PDB file of C-alpha atoms in Angstrom:
ATOM      1  CA  MET A 125      -8.085  -8.740  -3.948  1.00  0.00           C
ATOM      2  CA  LEU A 126      -5.626  -6.122  -5.289  1.00  0.00           C
ATOM      3  CA  PRO A 127      -5.890  -5.102  -9.195  1.00  0.00           C
ATOM      4  CA  ARG A 128      -3.357  -6.541 -10.796  1.00  0.00           C
ATOM      5  CA  TYR A 129      -0.881  -4.249 -13.419  1.00  0.00           C
ATOM      6  CA  SER A 130       0.007  -5.116 -16.778  1.00  0.00           C
ATOM      7  CA  PHE A 131       3.511  -4.625 -16.240  1.00  0.00           C
ATOM      8  CA  PHE A 132       6.252  -4.757 -13.101  1.00  0.00           C
ATOM      9  CA  ARG A 133       9.673  -3.456 -13.154  1.00  0.00           C
ATOM     10  CA  ILE A 134      11.157  -5.717 -10.813  1.00  0.00           C
ATOM     11  CA  CYS A 135      10.744  -9.569  -9.612  1.00  0.00           C
ATOM     12  CA  LEU A 136       9.299 -10.243  -6.467  1.00  0.00           C
ATOM     13  CA  SER A 137      10.617 -13.741  -6.158  1.00  0.00           C
ATOM     14  CA  CYS A 138      13.794 -13.448  -7.187  1.00  0.00           C
ATOM     15  CA  TRP A 139      14.264  -9.792  -6.506  1.00  0.00           C
ATOM     16  CA  SER A 140      16.146  -9.293  -9.802  1.00  0.00           C
ATOM     17  CA  PRO A 141      15.747  -6.270 -12.164  1.00  0.00           C
ATOM     18  CA  LEU A 142      14.178  -7.078 -15.556  1.00  0.00           C
ATOM     19  CA  PRO A 143      16.583  -7.067 -18.561  1.00  0.00           C
ATOM     20  CA  SER A 144      17.265  -3.575 -20.043  1.00  0.00           C
ATOM     21  CA  CYS A 145      15.619  -5.067 -23.359  1.00  0.00           C
ATOM     22  CA  ALA A 146      12.101  -5.235 -20.912  1.00  0.00           C
ATOM     23  CA  ARG A 147      12.324  -1.507 -19.767  1.00  0.00           C
ATOM     24  CA  VAL A 148       9.493   0.703 -20.720  1.00  0.00           C
ATOM     25  CA  PRO A 149      10.154   4.224 -21.980  1.00  0.00           C
ATOM     26  CA  ALA A 150       8.206   6.697 -19.406  1.00  0.00           C
ATOM     27  CA  GLU A 151       6.524   8.230 -22.509  1.00  0.00           C
ATOM     28  CA  TRP A 152       4.627   4.972 -23.122  1.00  0.00           C
ATOM     29  CA  TRP A 153       3.089   5.333 -19.188  1.00  0.00           C
ATOM     30  CA  ASN A 154       2.374   9.071 -20.221  1.00  0.00           C
ATOM     31  CA  ARG A 155       0.197   8.377 -23.357  1.00  0.00           C
ATOM     32  CA  GLY A 156      -1.724   5.352 -21.624  1.00  0.00           C
ATOM     33  CA  PHE A 157      -0.237   2.622 -23.730  1.00  0.00           C
ATOM     34  CA  ARG A 158      -0.907  -0.799 -21.989  1.00  0.00           C
ATOM     35  CA  VAL A 159       2.570  -2.761 -21.802  1.00  0.00           C
ATOM     36  CA  PRO A 160       2.673  -6.661 -22.909  1.00  0.00           C
ATOM     37  CA  MET A 161       3.683  -9.362 -20.089  1.00  0.00           C
ATOM     38  CA  VAL A 162       7.493  -9.538 -19.768  1.00  0.00           C
ATOM     39  CA  THR A 163       9.109 -13.029 -18.347  1.00  0.00           C
ATOM     40  CA  CYS A 164      11.527 -12.596 -15.858  1.00  0.00           C
ATOM     41  CA  SER A 165      15.214 -13.826 -16.788  1.00  0.00           C
ATOM     42  CA  LYS A 166      15.150 -15.971 -14.094  1.00  0.00           C
ATOM     43  CA  THR A 167      13.695 -19.261 -13.110  1.00  0.00           C
ATOM     44  CA  CYS A 168      10.670 -17.856 -11.332  1.00  0.00           C
ATOM     45  CA  GLY A 169       9.162 -16.189 -14.303  1.00  0.00           C
ATOM     46  CA  LEU A 170       7.010 -13.705 -12.177  1.00  0.00           C
ATOM     47  CA  ARG A 171       7.395  -9.795 -12.083  1.00  0.00           C
ATOM     48  CA  TRP A 172       5.876  -7.665  -9.122  1.00  0.00           C
ATOM     49  CA  ILE A 173       7.842  -4.338  -8.289  1.00  0.00           C
ATOM     50  CA  THR A 174       8.900  -3.483  -5.067  1.00  0.00           C
ATOM     51  CA  ALA A 175      11.296  -1.159  -3.444  1.00  0.00           C
ATOM     52  CA  MET A 176      13.057  -3.578  -1.065  1.00  0.00           C
ATOM     53  CA  HIS A 177      16.615  -3.570  -1.269  1.00  0.00           C
ATOM     54  CA  ARG A 178      18.767  -6.616  -2.580  1.00  0.00           C
ATOM     55  CA  GLN A 179      19.402  -7.314   1.027  1.00  0.00           C
ATOM     56  CA  TYR A 180      15.802  -8.249   1.313  1.00  0.00           C
ATOM     57  CA  CYS A 181      16.042 -11.032  -1.623  1.00  0.00           C
ATOM     58  CA  THR A 182      14.250 -13.978  -0.983  1.00  0.00           C
ATOM     59  CA  SER A 183      16.091 -17.667  -1.431  1.00  0.00           C
ATOM     60  CA  SER A 184      15.479 -19.723  -4.540  1.00  0.00           C
ATOM     61  CA  GLU A 185      16.283 -22.767  -2.503  1.00  0.00           C
ATOM     62  CA  SER A 186      13.649 -22.196   0.291  1.00  0.00           C
ATOM     63  CA  ASP A 187       9.638 -22.380   0.168  1.00  0.00           C
ATOM     64  CA  THR A 188       9.103 -19.564   2.477  1.00  0.00           C
ATOM     65  CA  GLY A 189      10.716 -16.982   0.679  1.00  0.00           C
ATOM     66  CA  PHE A 190      12.664 -15.714   3.513  1.00  0.00           C
ATOM     67  CA  LYS A 191      16.700 -15.447   3.791  1.00  0.00           C
ATOM     68  CA  VAL A 192      17.806 -15.211   7.399  1.00  0.00           C
ATOM     69  CA  GLU A 193      21.445 -14.527   6.581  1.00  0.00           C
ATOM     70  CA  GLU A 194      20.445 -11.214   4.215  1.00  0.00           C
ATOM     71  CA  ASN A 195      17.463  -9.952   6.332  1.00  0.00           C
ATOM     72  CA  PRO A 196      18.133  -6.648   8.070  1.00  0.00           C
ATOM     73  CA  TYR A 197      15.725  -7.315  10.714  1.00  0.00           C
ATOM     74  CA  PHE A 198      18.262  -9.924  11.995  1.00  0.00           C
ATOM     75  CA  ASP A 199      21.197  -7.789  12.385  1.00  0.00           C
ATOM     76  CA  LYS A 200      21.108  -8.373  16.193  1.00  0.00           C
ATOM     77  CA  TYR A 201      21.740 -12.097  15.800  1.00  0.00           C
ATOM     78  CA  LYS A 202      24.057 -11.911  13.001  1.00  0.00           C
ATOM     79  CA  ALA A 203      27.351 -12.069  15.334  1.00  0.00           C
ATOM     80  CA  LYS A 204      26.150 -15.116  17.290  1.00  0.00           C
ATOM     81  CA  LEU A 205      24.904 -16.696  13.999  1.00  0.00           C
ATOM     82  CA  GLU A 206      28.275 -16.305  12.426  1.00  0.00           C
ATOM     83  CA  SER A 207      30.000 -17.579  15.757  1.00  0.00           C
ATOM     84  CA  LEU A 208      27.739 -20.677  15.745  1.00  0.00           C
ATOM     85  CA  LYS A 209      28.166 -21.042  11.996  1.00  0.00           C
ATOM     86  CA  GLN A 210      31.953 -21.075  12.442  1.00  0.00           C
ATOM     87  CA  SER A 211      31.904 -23.561  15.474  1.00  0.00           C
ATOM     88  CA  ASP A 212      29.030 -26.093  14.793  1.00  0.00           C
ATOM     89  CA  PRO A 213      27.883 -25.938  10.860  1.00  0.00           C
ATOM     90  CA  GLN A 214      25.285 -28.453  11.787  1.00  0.00           C
ATOM     91  CA  LYS A 215      23.649 -26.739  14.640  1.00  0.00           C
ATOM     92  CA  TYR A 216      23.821 -23.385  12.468  1.00  0.00           C
ATOM     93  CA  ALA A 217      22.059 -24.702   9.557  1.00  0.00           C
ATOM     94  CA  ALA A 218      19.450 -26.539  11.576  1.00  0.00           C
ATOM     95  CA  LYS A 219      19.146 -23.186  13.880  1.00  0.00           C
ATOM     96  CA  ILE A 220      18.329 -21.511  10.316  1.00  0.00           C
ATOM     97  CA  LYS A 221      15.991 -24.130   9.191  1.00  0.00           C
ATOM     98  CA  GLU A 222      14.294 -23.440  12.357  1.00  0.00           C
ATOM     99  CA  ILE A 223      13.891 -19.585  11.854  1.00  0.00           C
ATOM    100  CA  GLU A 224      12.729 -19.772   8.578  1.00  0.00           C
ATOM    101  CA  ASN A 225      10.066 -22.633   9.382  1.00  0.00           C
ATOM    102  CA  LYS A 226       8.696 -20.138  12.164  1.00  0.00           C
ATOM    103  CA  GLU A 227       8.496 -17.449   9.178  1.00  0.00           C
ATOM    104  CA  LYS A 228       6.638 -20.022   7.280  1.00  0.00           C
ATOM    105  CA  GLU A 229       4.293 -20.397   9.791  1.00  0.00           C
ATOM    106  CA  LYS A 230       3.561 -16.959  10.699  1.00  0.00           C
ATOM    107  CA  LEU A 231       2.845 -16.117   6.419  1.00  0.00           C
ATOM    108  CA  GLN A 232       0.369 -19.314   6.377  1.00  0.00           C
ATOM    109  CA  GLN A 233      -1.195 -17.607   9.595  1.00  0.00           C
ATOM    110  CA  MET A 234      -1.571 -14.142   7.883  1.00  0.00           C
ATOM    111  CA  LYS A 235      -2.927 -15.832   4.819  1.00  0.00           C
ATOM    112  CA  LYS A 236      -5.766 -17.137   7.185  1.00  0.00           C
ATOM    113  CA  ASP A 237      -6.649 -13.619   9.189  1.00  0.00           C
ATOM    114  CA  LEU A 238      -6.614 -11.748   5.612  1.00  0.00           C
ATOM    115  CA  SER A 239      -8.821 -14.054   3.960  1.00  0.00           C
ATOM    116  CA  THR A 240     -11.366 -11.356   3.391  1.00  0.00           C
ATOM    117  CA  PRO A 241     -10.842  -7.626   2.714  1.00  0.00           C
ATOM    118  CA  PRO A 242     -12.479  -5.066   5.507  1.00  0.00           C
ATOM    119  CA  LYS A 243     -16.361  -5.015   5.492  1.00  0.00           C
ATOM    120  CA  ILE A 244     -18.614  -2.111   5.903  1.00  0.00           C
ATOM    121  CA  ASP A 245     -21.377  -1.738   8.722  1.00  0.00           C
ATOM    122  CA  LYS A 246     -24.934  -2.373   6.697  1.00  0.00           C
ATOM    123  CA  GLU A 247     -26.934  -1.146   9.273  1.00  0.00           C
ATOM    124  CA  ALA A 248     -24.883   2.288   9.535  1.00  0.00           C
ATOM    125  CA  LEU A 249     -26.058   3.135   6.071  1.00  0.00           C
ATOM    126  CA  ASP A 250     -28.090   5.897   5.087  1.00  0.00           C
ATOM    127  CA  GLY A 251     -31.800   5.506   3.661  1.00  0.00           C
ATOM    128  CA  ASP A 252     -34.911   3.711   4.658  1.00  0.00           C
ATOM    129  CA  GLY A 253     -35.668   0.096   4.712  1.00  0.00           C
ATOM    130  CA  ASP A 254     -37.769   0.331   1.572  1.00  0.00           C
ATOM    131  CA  ASP A 255     -34.420   1.118  -0.683  1.00  0.00           C
ATOM    132  CA  GLU A 256     -31.841  -1.023  -2.179  1.00  0.00           C
ATOM    133  CA  LYS A 257     -29.078  -1.194   0.489  1.00  0.00           C
ATOM    134  CA  PHE A 258     -25.305  -1.579   0.081  1.00  0.00           C
ATOM    135  CA  SER A 259     -24.334  -5.125  -0.204  1.00  0.00           C
ATOM    136  CA  GLY A 260     -21.235  -4.813   2.374  1.00  0.00           C
ATOM    137  CA  SER A 261     -18.081  -4.852  -0.046  1.00  0.00           C
ATOM    138  CA  TRP A 262     -16.122  -2.188   0.086  1.00  0.00           C
ATOM    139  CA  PRO A 263     -15.513  -0.056  -1.893  1.00  0.00           C
ATOM    140  CA  PRO A 264     -19.283   1.056  -3.113  1.00  0.00           C
ATOM    141  CA  LYS A 265     -19.703   1.609  -6.653  1.00  0.00           C
ATOM    142  CA  SER A 266     -21.093   5.144  -6.451  1.00  0.00           C
ATOM    143  CA  LEU A 267     -21.898   7.401  -3.446  1.00  0.00           C
ATOM    144  CA  ASN A 268     -25.909   6.631  -3.933  1.00  0.00           C
ATOM    145  CA  GLU A 269     -24.738   3.499  -1.957  1.00  0.00           C
ATOM    146  CA  ILE A 270     -23.632   5.939   0.896  1.00  0.00           C
ATOM    147  CA  MET A 271     -26.364   8.630   0.987  1.00  0.00           C
ATOM    148  CA  LYS A 272     -28.905   9.783  -1.258  1.00  0.00           C
ATOM    149  CA  VAL A 273     -27.264  12.319  -3.672  1.00  0.00           C
ATOM    150  CA  ASP A 274     -30.291  13.808  -5.056  1.00  0.00           C
ATOM    151  CA  LEU A 275     -31.578  14.925  -1.512  1.00  0.00           C
ATOM    152  CA  ILE A 276     -28.086  16.913  -1.060  1.00  0.00           C
ATOM    153  CA  LYS A 277     -27.389  17.945  -4.668  1.00  0.00           C
ATOM    154  CA  ASP A 278     -28.606  21.471  -4.274  1.00  0.00           C
ATOM    155  CA  LYS A 279     -26.585  22.182  -0.956  1.00  0.00           C
ATOM    156  CA  THR A 280     -23.588  23.960  -0.795  1.00  0.00           C
ATOM    157  CA  ALA A 281     -20.499  22.743  -0.796  1.00  0.00           C
ATOM    158  CA  ALA A 282     -19.859  23.461   3.066  1.00  0.00           C
ATOM    159  CA  GLU A 283     -23.199  21.628   3.638  1.00  0.00           C
ATOM    160  CA  ILE A 284     -22.283  19.151   2.044  1.00  0.00           C
ATOM    161  CA  GLU A 285     -19.048  18.463   3.560  1.00  0.00           C
ATOM    162  CA  GLN A 286     -20.640  18.875   7.137  1.00  0.00           C
ATOM    163  CA  ILE A 287     -23.280  16.007   6.398  1.00  0.00           C
ATOM    164  CA  TRP A 288     -20.309  13.834   4.872  1.00  0.00           C
ATOM    165  CA  ASN A 289     -18.438  14.448   7.974  1.00  0.00           C
ATOM    166  CA  GLU A 290     -21.425  13.903  10.285  1.00  0.00           C
ATOM    167  CA  HIS A 291     -21.965  10.788   8.665  1.00  0.00           C
ATOM    168  CA  HIS A 292     -18.863   9.311   9.511  1.00  0.00           C
ATOM    169  CA  VAL A 293     -17.827  10.549  12.556  1.00  0.00           C
ATOM    170  CA  THR A 294     -18.998   7.945  14.894  1.00  0.00           C
ATOM    171  CA  LYS A 295     -18.053   4.999  12.434  1.00  0.00           C
ATOM    172  CA  ASP A 296     -14.872   3.096  12.276  1.00  0.00           C
ATOM    173  CA  CYS A 297     -13.236   4.497   9.480  1.00  0.00           C
ATOM    174  CA  ILE A 298     -11.362   7.432   7.820  1.00  0.00           C
ATOM    175  CA  PHE A 299     -13.044   9.848   5.807  1.00  0.00           C
ATOM    176  CA  GLY A 300     -12.517  13.708   4.570  1.00  0.00           C
ATOM    177  CA  VAL A 301     -13.265  16.190   1.977  1.00  0.00           C
ATOM    178  CA  ILE A 302     -10.895  17.108  -0.643  1.00  0.00           C
ATOM    179  CA  GLN A 303     -10.746  19.901  -3.029  1.00  0.00           C
ATOM    180  CA  GLN A 304     -10.880  19.130  -6.710  1.00  0.00           C
ATOM    181  CA  GLY A 305      -7.869  21.128  -7.826  1.00  0.00           C
ATOM    182  CA  ASP A 306      -5.701  18.660  -5.050  1.00  0.00           C
ATOM    183  CA  PHE A 307      -7.526  15.620  -6.127  1.00  0.00           C
ATOM    184  CA  ASP A 308      -6.854  16.267  -9.825  1.00  0.00           C
ATOM    185  CA  ASP A 309      -3.172  16.938  -9.093  1.00  0.00           C
ATOM    186  CA  VAL A 310      -2.646  13.553  -7.119  1.00  0.00           C
ATOM    187  CA  LYS A 311      -4.888  11.839  -9.730  1.00  0.00           C
ATOM    188  CA  LEU A 312      -2.708  12.963 -12.337  1.00  0.00           C
ATOM    189  CA  LYS A 313       0.780  11.631 -10.412  1.00  0.00           C
ATOM    190  CA  ALA A 314      -0.991   8.549  -9.568  1.00  0.00           C
ATOM    191  CA  LYS A 315      -1.654   7.867 -13.364  1.00  0.00           C
ATOM    192  CA  LEU A 316       2.005   7.980 -14.318  1.00  0.00           C
ATOM    193  CA  CYS A 317       3.274   6.203 -10.955  1.00  0.00           C
ATOM    194  CA  PRO A 318       0.449   4.013  -9.508  1.00  0.00           C
ATOM    195  CA  LEU A 319       2.949   2.153  -6.908  1.00  0.00           C
ATOM    196  CA  PHE A 320       4.471   3.115  -3.650  1.00  0.00           C
ATOM    197  CA  ILE A 321       5.615   2.097  -0.235  1.00  0.00           C
ATOM    198  CA  TYR A 322       5.570   3.667   3.054  1.00  0.00           C
ATOM    199  CA  PRO A 323       6.922   2.955   6.202  1.00  0.00           C
ATOM    200  CA  LEU A 324       5.083   2.493   9.413  1.00  0.00           C
ATOM    201  CA  PRO A 325       6.509   2.228  12.826  1.00  0.00           C
ATOM    202  CA  ARG A 326       6.677  -1.230  14.173  1.00  0.00           C
ATOM    203  CA  GLY A 327       8.415  -1.851  17.527  1.00  0.00           C
ATOM    204  CA  ASP A 328      12.181  -1.183  17.104  1.00  0.00           C
ATOM    205  CA  GLY A 329      11.601  -1.411  13.300  1.00  0.00           C
ATOM    206  CA  TYR A 330       9.666  -0.342  10.494  1.00  0.00           C
ATOM    207  CA  GLU A 331       6.952  -2.381   7.985  1.00  0.00           C
ATOM    208  CA  PHE A 332       6.500  -1.173   4.582  1.00  0.00           C
ATOM    209  CA  ILE A 333       2.723  -0.944   3.412  1.00  0.00           C
ATOM    210  CA  LEU A 334       2.499  -0.975  -0.384  1.00  0.00           C
ATOM    211  CA  SER A 335      -0.156   1.402  -2.134  1.00  0.00           C
ATOM    212  CA  GLN A 336      -1.852   0.842  -5.507  1.00  0.00           C
ATOM    213  CA  PHE A 337      -3.804   3.063  -7.228  1.00  0.00           C
ATOM    214  CA  ASP A 338      -6.736   1.839  -9.344  1.00  0.00           C
ATOM    215  CA  GLY A 339      -9.080   5.098 -10.811  1.00  0.00           C
ATOM    216  CA  ASN A 340     -10.349   6.728  -7.640  1.00  0.00           C
ATOM    217  CA  VAL A 341      -9.630   3.994  -5.340  1.00  0.00           C
ATOM    218  CA  ILE A 342      -6.194   3.401  -3.498  1.00  0.00           C
ATOM    219  CA  TYR A 343      -5.391  -0.099  -1.959  1.00  0.00           C
ATOM    220  CA  PHE A 344      -2.670  -0.514   0.614  1.00  0.00           C
ATOM    221  CA  THR A 345      -1.512  -4.039   1.685  1.00  0.00           C
ATOM    222  CA  PRO A 346       1.778  -5.273   3.882  1.00  0.00           C
ATOM    223  CA  LEU A 347       4.402  -5.595   1.362  1.00  0.00           C
ATOM    224  CA  VAL A 348       5.411  -8.991   2.973  1.00  0.00           C
ATOM    225  CA  VAL A 349       1.891  -9.989   2.126  1.00  0.00           C
ATOM    226  CA  TYR A 350       2.149  -9.042  -1.427  1.00  0.00           C
ATOM    227  CA  GLN A 351       5.467 -10.935  -1.764  1.00  0.00           C
ATOM    228  CA  THR A 352       3.524 -13.947  -0.404  1.00  0.00           C
ATOM    229  CA  LEU A 353       0.136 -13.772  -2.443  1.00  0.00           C
ATOM    230  CA  LYS A 354       0.806 -11.148  -5.063  1.00  0.00           C
ATOM    231  CA  GLU A 355      -2.374 -10.060  -6.747  1.00  0.00           C
ATOM    232  CA  ASN A 356      -4.472 -11.550  -4.385  1.00  0.00           C
ATOM    233  CA  SER A 357      -3.474  -9.783  -1.083  1.00  0.00           C
ATOM    234  CA  PRO A 358      -6.280  -8.619   0.544  1.00  0.00           C
ATOM    235  CA  PRO A 359      -6.174  -4.716   1.323  1.00  0.00           C
ATOM    236  CA  CYS A 360      -5.526  -3.889   4.931  1.00  0.00           C
ATOM    237  CA  LEU A 361      -6.944  -0.152   3.977  1.00  0.00           C
ATOM    238  CA  THR A 362      -9.262   0.888   0.939  1.00  0.00           C
ATOM    239  CA  VAL A 363      -9.733   4.444   0.347  1.00  0.00           C
ATOM    240  CA  ALA A 364     -12.479   5.530  -1.857  1.00  0.00           C
ATOM    241  CA  HIS A 365     -12.991   8.974  -3.649  1.00  0.00           C
ATOM    242  CA  PHE A 366     -16.622  10.085  -4.798  1.00  0.00           C
ATOM    243  CA  THR A 367     -16.339  12.643  -7.366  1.00  0.00           C
ATOM    244  CA  GLU A 368     -20.161  13.094  -8.134  1.00  0.00           C
ATOM    245  CA  PHE A 369     -19.913  16.708  -6.677  1.00  0.00           C
ATOM    246  CA  LYS A 370     -16.711  17.463  -8.378  1.00  0.00           C
ATOM    247  CA  GLU A 371     -17.203  19.459 -11.320  1.00  0.00           C
ATOM    248  CA  ASP A 372     -20.526  21.040  -9.743  1.00  0.00           C
ATOM    249  CA  LYS A 373     -19.195  21.841  -5.945  1.00  0.00           C
ATOM    250  CA  GLY A 374     -15.563  21.574  -6.174  1.00  0.00           C
ATOM    251  CA  ILE A 375     -15.240  18.940  -4.021  1.00  0.00           C
ATOM    252  CA  VAL A 376     -14.020  15.429  -3.845  1.00  0.00           C
ATOM    253  CA  LEU A 377     -15.516  13.023  -0.714  1.00  0.00           C
ATOM    254  CA  MET A 378     -13.265  10.538   0.555  1.00  0.00           C
ATOM    255  CA  ALA A 379     -13.937   7.530   2.935  1.00  0.00           C
ATOM    256  CA  GLY A 380     -11.724   4.293   3.771  1.00  0.00           C
ATOM    257  CA  GLN A 381     -12.206   1.244   5.571  1.00  0.00           C
ATOM    258  CA  TYR A 382      -9.523  -0.492   7.234  1.00  0.00           C
ATOM    259  CA  ASP A 383      -8.806  -3.992   8.707  1.00  0.00           C
ATOM    260  CA  GLU A 384      -8.163  -3.496  12.641  1.00  0.00           C
ATOM    261  CA  LYS A 385      -6.114  -6.798  12.355  1.00  0.00           C
ATOM    262  CA  ILE A 386      -3.501  -4.972  10.759  1.00  0.00           C
ATOM    263  CA  LEU A 387      -3.774  -1.148  10.995  1.00  0.00           C
ATOM    264  CA  THR A 388      -5.172   1.490  13.753  1.00  0.00           C
ATOM    265  CA  LYS A 389      -7.262   4.299  12.866  1.00  0.00           C
ATOM    266  CA  ASN A 390      -4.070   6.524  13.369  1.00  0.00           C
ATOM    267  CA  GLU A 391      -1.875   4.117  11.317  1.00  0.00           C
ATOM    268  CA  SER A 392      -4.640   4.379   8.305  1.00  0.00           C
ATOM    269  CA  LEU A 393      -4.675   8.383   8.782  1.00  0.00           C
ATOM    270  CA  ASN A 394      -0.707   8.167   8.884  1.00  0.00           C
ATOM    271  CA  LEU A 395      -0.742   6.275   5.571  1.00  0.00           C
ATOM    272  CA  MET A 396      -2.994   8.758   3.751  1.00  0.00           C
ATOM    273  CA  LYS A 397      -0.910  11.771   5.244  1.00  0.00           C
ATOM    274  CA  GLN A 398       2.086  10.192   3.715  1.00  0.00           C
ATOM    275  CA  MET A 399       0.447   9.673   0.529  1.00  0.00           C
ATOM    276  CA  SER A 400      -0.651  13.108   0.163  1.00  0.00           C
ATOM    277  CA  ILE A 401       3.034  14.254   0.894  1.00  0.00           C
ATOM    278  CA  TYR A 402       4.691  12.063  -1.618  1.00  0.00           C
ATOM    279  CA  TYR A 403       1.557  12.581  -4.292  1.00  0.00           C
ATOM    280  CA  GLY A 404       0.445  16.072  -3.413  1.00  0.00           C
ATOM    281  CA  LYS A 405       0.869  19.730  -4.989  1.00  0.00           C
ATOM    282  CA  SER A 406       3.895  20.517  -2.780  1.00  0.00           C
ATOM    283  CA  SER A 407       5.563  17.170  -2.830  1.00  0.00           C
ATOM    284  CA  THR A 408       8.353  18.278  -5.263  1.00  0.00           C
ATOM    285  CA  ASP A 409      11.073  16.112  -4.605  1.00  0.00           C
ATOM    286  CA  LYS A 410       9.371  13.747  -2.342  1.00  0.00           C
ATOM    287  CA  TYR A 411       7.301  12.546  -5.793  1.00  0.00           C
ATOM    288  CA  ASN A 412      10.737  12.191  -7.426  1.00  0.00           C
ATOM    289  CA  ALA A 413      11.258   9.389  -4.959  1.00  0.00           C
ATOM    290  CA  VAL A 414       7.756   8.322  -6.464  1.00  0.00           C
ATOM    291  CA  ARG A 415       9.010   8.237  -9.829  1.00  0.00           C
ATOM    292  CA  VAL A 416      12.527   6.419  -8.893  1.00  0.00           C
ATOM    293  CA  PHE A 417      10.162   3.579  -7.451  1.00  0.00           C
ATOM    294  CA  ASN A 418       8.074   3.354 -10.670  1.00  0.00           C
ATOM    295  CA  HIS A 419      10.224   3.732 -13.440  1.00  0.00           C
ATOM    296  CA  LEU A 420      13.807   3.306 -12.105  1.00  0.00           C
ATOM    297  CA  PRO A 421      13.659   0.869  -9.384  1.00  0.00           C
ATOM    298  CA  GLU A 422      16.931  -0.528  -9.589  1.00  0.00           C
ATOM    299  CA  LYS A 423      18.454   3.394  -8.048  1.00  0.00           C
ATOM    300  CA  PHE A 424      15.353   3.222  -5.294  1.00  0.00           C
ATOM    301  CA  ASN A 425      16.617   3.019  -1.539  1.00  0.00           C
ATOM    302  CA  HIS A 426      14.074   2.113   0.955  1.00  0.00           C
ATOM    303  CA  LEU A 427      15.918   3.692   3.502  1.00  0.00           C
ATOM    304  CA  ASP A 428      15.149   7.111   2.497  1.00  0.00           C
ATOM    305  CA  LEU A 429      12.096   6.762   3.064  1.00  0.00           C
ATOM    306  CA  ILE A 430      12.603   5.876   6.701  1.00  0.00           C
ATOM    307  CA  GLU A 431      14.889   9.112   7.081  1.00  0.00           C
ATOM    308  CA  ASN A 432      12.021  10.933   5.879  1.00  0.00           C
ATOM    309  CA  TYR A 433       9.372   9.631   8.453  1.00  0.00           C
ATOM    310  CA  LYS A 434      11.953  10.665  11.160  1.00  0.00           C
ATOM    311  CA  PHE A 435      12.008  13.828   9.935  1.00  0.00           C
ATOM    312  CA  MET A 436       8.132  14.060   9.355  1.00  0.00           C
ATOM    313  CA  LYS A 437       7.251  11.942  12.481  1.00  0.00           C
ATOM    314  CA  GLU A 438       5.629  14.502  14.626  1.00  0.00           C
ATOM    315  CA  ASP A 439       3.368  15.646  11.911  1.00  0.00           C
ATOM    316  CA  LEU A 440       2.237  12.426  11.128  1.00  0.00           C
ATOM    317  CA  GLU A 441       1.540  11.383  14.583  1.00  0.00           C
ATOM    318  CA  GLU A 442       0.259  14.594  15.811  1.00  0.00           C
ATOM    319  CA  TYR A 443      -2.831  13.396  16.248  1.00  0.00           C
ATOM    320  CA  TYR A 444      -2.249   9.894  17.708  1.00  0.00           C
ATOM    321  CA  THR A 445      -4.321   8.845  20.996  1.00  0.00           C
TER     322      THR A 445
END
């Protein structure tokens, strides 16, 4: 389950911007104020931030949350649908209903497939059988649930990095070691702008993955799932950062578990690369897109992300196998 933030800027049910009176000054976020809940002016009464364009808006008349005529994934059928609409309105309405029902079935199946978040392999953990072992849910509460901190705390940063990498290299996960300065920079930006979306190639199009920062953990989930399940959406990728050695050794250990039904290891690494590009030290104009997404969503254009991805594609997919 994803963390629920106390304030969202666009209603994900009716895709309408919140009234101007509900807007929150950026300095409120910067100072850490918790913003009271604000009800959407539309009939749905929900507020869920999204960067999808208005052409993705859902239909209030359909329980599927899906409107074929305004969805860009169906542009290739637009001419045929328009022709059918003119020649046989009843057949057109039946066809639209059929497509909506298929999408509803897909969403129902997705709910079943994503009923539980990824699990970590308990038998792969370090430590002997007499010690209390990690319960299996991800992420763990501390680094001690993965390896014995007391046994490595006197080693150098380079030695700890080697141990960390060797521990995870044979596991189905993503991992790495981050320098203290890089981590602190991302953490500061994430505190101000905790939400963003990233495109991933899917066939001849792109799927958007929503990310949420919650302390030292980053949760990723498909945006279409988030639209349907909201805060009950299970993550398809959960990345945890362990700061036990940050002050003493100047490093932060990172590991992430992903759901193989939704993401591959390469795609999980791709998402983390995109995150570092948009939140990292050298993000500059890229981080402007993150700020617009979080604080001025009506000015955000999701198509810019796709263009950026095309430009960065070679680097993002460099190690794909």
